[in-house]
Amino acid sequence: MCHTIKDTTLNGFYIPKERCVFINQWQVNHDPKLWGDPSEFRPERFLTAHDTTISKTLSEKMMLFGMGKRRCIGEVLAKWEIFLFLAILLQQLEFSVPPGVKVDLTPTYGLTMKPARCKHVQARLRFPIK
């Protein structure tokens, strides 16, 4: 478990020696100073000015797998798996919400954040099966 090795003060907060410290990943990934309106779905924020490649500057500030020596060792494999899975899904299916349905994306908070269950998504094949 990660803990402080000596009494310290960080941004005016006193943290005693041997105190367990957690990084608030949700706060890092939802900082309005960095992301503008972090709860607004804007995937273009990760693109370069030419909208052709992913901006490393912003994408590297996203903290998905922890940080430091305790970060997830499967990060690279997981990112490739997620990319391939989503690419195939988005290539083959068209996702939508029925007209007039408002989707609530408010998560459940705790030590970890659990996304709200979305019950109203429809998936339809993009191309007919022959």
XYZ file of N, CA and C in Angstrom:
390
model
N 0.847 -1.174 0.000
C 0.000 0.000 0.000
C 0.893 1.238 0.000
N 0.525 2.217 -0.780
C 1.299 3.445 -0.901
C 1.102 4.311 0.351
N 2.204 4.777 0.938
C 2.087 5.651 2.107
C 3.254 6.630 2.134
N 3.092 7.690 2.913
C 4.145 8.701 3.010
C 5.285 8.184 3.875
N 6.521 8.569 3.517
C 7.690 8.103 4.272
C 8.128 9.105 5.330
N 7.553 10.327 5.281
C 7.854 11.328 6.310
C 6.706 12.333 6.374
N 6.647 13.096 7.458
C 5.657 14.167 7.563
C 5.906 15.142 6.417
N 4.847 15.569 5.768
C 5.011 16.485 4.639
C 3.809 17.407 4.517
N 3.984 18.493 3.812
C 2.899 19.417 3.521
C 2.806 19.547 2.010
N 1.612 19.344 1.474
C 1.390 19.415 0.036
C 0.247 20.378 -0.238
N 0.556 21.455 -0.962
C -0.448 22.490 -1.266
C -1.169 22.981 -0.018
N -0.437 23.118 1.082
C -1.008 23.621 2.321
C -1.669 22.570 3.195
N -1.711 21.324 2.752
C -2.309 20.239 3.535
C -1.215 19.430 4.215
N -1.339 19.251 5.530
C -0.372 18.461 6.292
C -0.711 16.984 6.149
N 0.291 16.179 5.790
C 0.115 14.729 5.662
C 1.144 14.063 6.567
N 0.698 13.378 7.630
C 1.642 12.755 8.562
C 2.362 11.549 7.951
N 3.476 11.193 8.564
C 4.269 10.036 8.143
C 3.408 8.765 8.193
N 3.651 7.860 7.250
C 2.985 6.554 7.142
C 1.473 6.656 6.905
N 1.044 7.761 6.317
C -0.371 7.932 5.972
C -0.593 7.353 4.577
N -1.633 6.554 4.420
C -1.973 5.968 3.124
C -2.460 7.083 2.196
N -1.928 7.132 0.988
C -2.265 8.189 0.036
C -2.804 7.561 -1.254
N -3.926 8.071 -1.731
C -4.502 7.624 -2.999
C -4.535 8.795 -3.967
N -4.353 8.516 -5.228
C -4.508 9.535 -6.261
C -5.974 9.522 -6.672
N -6.584 10.690 -6.693
C -7.978 10.792 -7.107
C -8.021 10.865 -8.635
N -8.059 9.693 -9.272
C -8.037 9.640 -10.731
C -9.234 10.345 -11.348
N -10.383 10.260 -10.700
C -11.564 10.930 -11.233
C -11.306 12.432 -11.335
N -10.733 13.022 -10.298
C -10.482 14.462 -10.303
C -9.473 14.846 -11.377
N -8.425 14.046 -11.524
C -7.414 14.320 -12.556
C -8.070 14.299 -13.938
N -8.929 13.328 -14.180
C -9.555 13.181 -15.494
C -10.752 14.103 -15.710
N -11.149 14.859 -14.680
C -12.285 15.775 -14.795
C -11.920 17.202 -14.384
N -10.652 17.557 -14.492
C -10.191 18.893 -14.113
C -10.638 19.917 -15.164
N -11.526 20.860 -14.803
C -12.013 21.833 -15.783
C -10.911 22.749 -16.323
N -9.843 22.956 -15.551
C -8.741 23.796 -16.048
C -8.058 23.143 -17.243
N -8.022 21.846 -17.252
C -7.360 21.108 -18.325
C -8.316 20.730 -19.455
N -9.529 20.315 -19.101
C -10.444 19.741 -20.086
C -11.569 20.676 -20.509
N -11.664 21.869 -19.927
C -12.791 22.744 -20.254
C -14.029 22.235 -19.556
N -14.951 21.652 -20.296
C -16.129 21.019 -19.708
C -15.931 19.509 -19.805
N -15.359 18.898 -18.744
C -14.997 17.483 -18.827
C -16.172 16.523 -18.957
N -17.372 16.939 -18.566
C -18.510 16.022 -18.653
C -19.185 16.072 -20.025
N -18.738 16.985 -20.877
C -19.293 17.076 -22.228
C -18.531 16.127 -23.153
N -19.246 15.326 -23.919
C -18.623 14.375 -24.843
C -18.077 15.143 -26.044
N -16.762 15.301 -26.083
C -16.099 16.003 -27.180
C -14.827 15.251 -27.570
N -14.921 14.178 -28.322
C -13.724 13.410 -28.679
C -12.717 14.221 -29.480
N -13.163 15.281 -30.154
C -12.241 16.095 -30.953
C -11.203 16.817 -30.096
N -11.419 16.896 -28.786
C -10.436 17.558 -27.913
C -9.094 16.830 -27.922
N -9.091 15.558 -28.317
C -7.857 14.777 -28.354
C -7.168 14.821 -29.712
N -7.743 15.541 -30.676
C -7.145 15.618 -32.006
C -6.237 16.833 -32.124
N -5.299 16.776 -33.063
C -4.415 17.915 -33.328
C -5.222 18.995 -34.042
N -4.584 20.140 -34.278
C -5.259 21.258 -34.938
C -5.751 20.879 -36.336
N -5.076 19.926 -36.978
C -5.464 19.505 -38.326
C -6.525 18.405 -38.303
N -6.922 17.952 -37.110
C -7.942 16.903 -36.949
C -7.599 15.592 -37.648
N -6.308 15.309 -37.770
C -5.920 14.075 -38.460
C -5.211 13.082 -37.551
N -4.611 13.564 -36.480
C -3.890 12.672 -35.566
C -4.254 13.001 -34.125
N -3.962 12.076 -33.242
C -4.252 12.275 -31.822
C -3.180 13.155 -31.198
N -3.593 14.141 -30.422
C -2.678 15.047 -29.734
C -2.066 14.338 -28.531
N -0.761 14.111 -28.575
C -0.091 13.436 -27.456
C -0.136 14.300 -26.201
N -0.097 15.621 -26.372
C -0.079 16.529 -25.230
C -1.259 16.281 -24.306
N -2.458 16.225 -24.847
C -3.646 16.011 -24.013
C -3.886 14.545 -23.691
N -3.675 13.662 -24.649
C -3.976 12.248 -24.402
C -3.085 11.667 -23.308
N -1.872 12.187 -23.148
C -0.985 11.686 -22.099
C -1.372 12.200 -20.713
N -2.243 13.203 -20.651
C -2.687 13.733 -19.358
C -3.878 12.958 -18.808
N -4.444 12.078 -19.604
C -5.530 11.207 -19.175
C -4.934 10.106 -18.314
N -5.436 9.918 -17.114
C -4.892 8.894 -16.214
C -5.883 7.737 -16.120
N -5.641 6.696 -16.910
C -6.554 5.556 -16.945
C -6.046 4.358 -16.158
N -4.744 4.184 -16.102
C -4.172 2.968 -15.530
C -3.286 3.248 -14.317
N -3.524 4.352 -13.628
C -2.696 4.699 -12.480
C -1.420 5.383 -12.935
N -0.474 5.517 -12.001
C 0.795 6.143 -12.363
C 1.898 5.664 -11.444
N 3.114 5.929 -11.841
C 4.259 5.543 -11.028
C 4.543 4.057 -11.107
N 5.280 3.564 -10.125
C 5.691 2.160 -10.173
C 4.554 1.193 -9.882
N 3.412 1.690 -9.448
C 2.276 0.804 -9.185
C 1.216 0.864 -10.286
N 1.562 1.460 -11.419
C 0.597 1.528 -12.519
C 0.370 0.136 -13.090
N -0.706 -0.038 -13.768
C -1.093 -1.337 -14.330
C -0.045 -1.824 -15.331
N 0.470 -3.041 -15.117
C 1.501 -3.556 -16.025
C 0.908 -3.989 -17.367
N -0.393 -4.148 -17.427
C -1.034 -4.546 -18.678
C -1.556 -3.377 -19.487
N -1.095 -2.156 -19.183
C -1.623 -0.960 -19.838
C -1.510 -1.018 -21.362
N -0.350 -1.345 -21.890
C -0.153 -1.347 -23.346
C -1.056 -2.386 -24.006
N -1.078 -3.589 -23.450
C -1.936 -4.649 -23.990
C -3.408 -4.241 -23.917
N -3.817 -3.678 -22.788
C -5.211 -3.269 -22.607
C -5.607 -2.181 -23.606
N -4.718 -1.213 -23.836
C -5.035 -0.139 -24.788
C -5.213 -0.693 -26.200
N -4.363 -1.630 -26.600
C -4.506 -2.242 -27.929
C -5.788 -3.067 -28.008
N -6.090 -3.826 -26.967
C -7.319 -4.629 -26.939
C -8.548 -3.736 -27.058
N -8.571 -2.654 -26.286
C -9.706 -1.724 -26.309
C -9.845 -1.105 -27.695
N -8.717 -0.687 -28.270
C -8.738 -0.081 -29.605
C -9.326 -1.045 -30.633
N -8.824 -2.275 -30.656
C -9.303 -3.256 -31.633
C -10.784 -3.591 -31.417
N -11.161 -3.792 -30.171
C -12.549 -4.115 -29.844
C -13.491 -2.998 -30.294
N -13.166 -1.757 -29.931
C -14.030 -0.633 -30.296
C -14.028 -0.373 -31.794
N -12.869 -0.525 -32.449
C -12.800 -0.315 -33.897
C -13.721 -1.293 -34.625
N -13.695 -2.557 -34.225
C -14.556 -3.559 -34.860
C -16.027 -3.267 -34.562
N -16.330 -2.928 -33.323
C -17.712 -2.607 -32.945
C -18.242 -1.422 -33.749
N -17.451 -0.352 -33.821
C -17.892 0.856 -34.518
C -17.938 0.663 -36.029
N -17.110 -0.235 -36.546
C -17.149 -0.523 -37.979
C -18.413 -1.303 -38.341
N -18.812 -2.227 -37.493
C -19.906 -3.140 -37.811
C -21.285 -2.665 -37.345
N -21.331 -1.828 -36.299
C -22.616 -1.454 -35.701
C -22.841 0.050 -35.701
N -24.103 0.419 -35.690
C -24.492 1.819 -35.531
C -25.259 1.914 -34.216
N -24.808 2.772 -33.308
C -25.430 2.907 -31.989
C -26.302 4.154 -31.956
N -27.441 4.058 -31.271
C -28.328 5.210 -31.141
C -29.173 5.067 -29.882
N -29.840 6.152 -29.540
C -30.781 6.179 -28.424
C -32.151 6.456 -29.043
N -33.189 5.772 -28.587
C -34.524 6.026 -29.155
C -34.902 7.503 -29.029
N -35.627 8.044 -30.003
C -36.032 9.453 -29.950
C -36.791 9.773 -28.661
N -36.447 10.908 -28.062
C -37.131 11.358 -26.855
C -36.608 10.772 -25.556
N -35.673 9.830 -25.625
C -35.128 9.217 -24.407
C -33.910 10.013 -23.956
N -33.916 10.439 -22.701
C -32.783 11.167 -22.116
C -31.958 10.165 -21.321
N -30.673 10.069 -21.632
C -29.789 9.116 -20.961
C -29.083 9.820 -19.810
N -29.210 9.282 -18.609
C -28.543 9.832 -17.426
C -27.194 9.136 -17.253
N -26.112 9.890 -17.367
C -24.768 9.326 -17.252
C -24.133 9.599 -15.893
N -24.934 9.961 -14.894
C -24.411 10.236 -13.558
C -23.886 8.944 -12.936
N -22.591 8.906 -12.579
C -22.028 7.677 -12.006
C -22.332 7.536 -10.522
N -22.093 6.348 -9.983
C -22.182 6.092 -8.554
C -20.782 6.267 -7.983
N -20.642 7.116 -6.966
C -19.326 7.413 -6.407
C -19.016 6.530 -5.208
N -17.740 6.275 -4.996
C -17.245 5.488 -3.878
C -15.729 5.496 -3.957
N -15.069 4.470 -3.449
C -13.618 4.379 -3.592
C -13.264 4.301 -5.071
N -14.098 3.600 -5.833
C -13.990 3.613 -7.288
C -15.300 4.149 -7.836
N -15.296 4.575 -9.078
C -16.494 5.143 -9.671
C -17.145 4.105 -10.578
N -18.409 3.851 -10.354
C -19.149 2.868 -11.147
C -20.061 3.617 -12.114
N -19.901 3.385 -13.423
C -20.757 4.091 -14.374
C -22.217 3.676 -14.232
N -23.099 4.604 -14.546
C -24.531 4.302 -14.506
C -24.863 3.291 -15.599
N -25.838 2.461 -15.345
C -26.244 1.453 -16.333
C -27.116 2.125 -17.395
N -26.727 1.981 -18.633
C -27.481 2.578 -19.736
C -28.412 1.517 -20.318
N -29.721 1.734 -20.180
C -30.701 0.730 -20.595
C -31.330 1.041 -21.954
N -30.979 2.159 -22.553
C -31.721 2.609 -23.724
C -30.906 2.678 -25.011
N -29.776 2.003 -25.090
C -28.962 2.052 -26.306
C -29.426 0.983 -27.284
N -29.512 1.365 -28.542
C -29.861 0.419 -29.595
C -28.638 0.212 -30.480
N -28.382 -1.019 -30.883
C -27.292 -1.321 -31.812
C -27.902 -1.960 -33.053
N -27.472 -1.463 -34.218
C -28.002 -1.969 -35.481
C -26.823 -2.239 -36.417
N -26.884 -3.342 -37.170
C -25.824 -3.657 -38.129
C -25.719 -2.562 -39.181
N -24.511 -2.122 -39.478
C -24.305 -1.112 -40.522
C -24.518 -1.698 -41.914
N -24.090 -2.925 -42.078
C -24.160 -3.574 -43.388
C -24.985 -4.851 -43.261
N -25.902 -5.081 -44.173
C -26.731 -6.291 -44.081
C -25.894 -7.557 -44.250
N -26.309 -8.613 -43.580
C -25.628 -9.902 -43.691
C -26.101 -10.576 -44.974
N -25.159 -11.092 -45.743
C -25.511 -11.738 -47.021
C -25.619 -13.218 -46.857
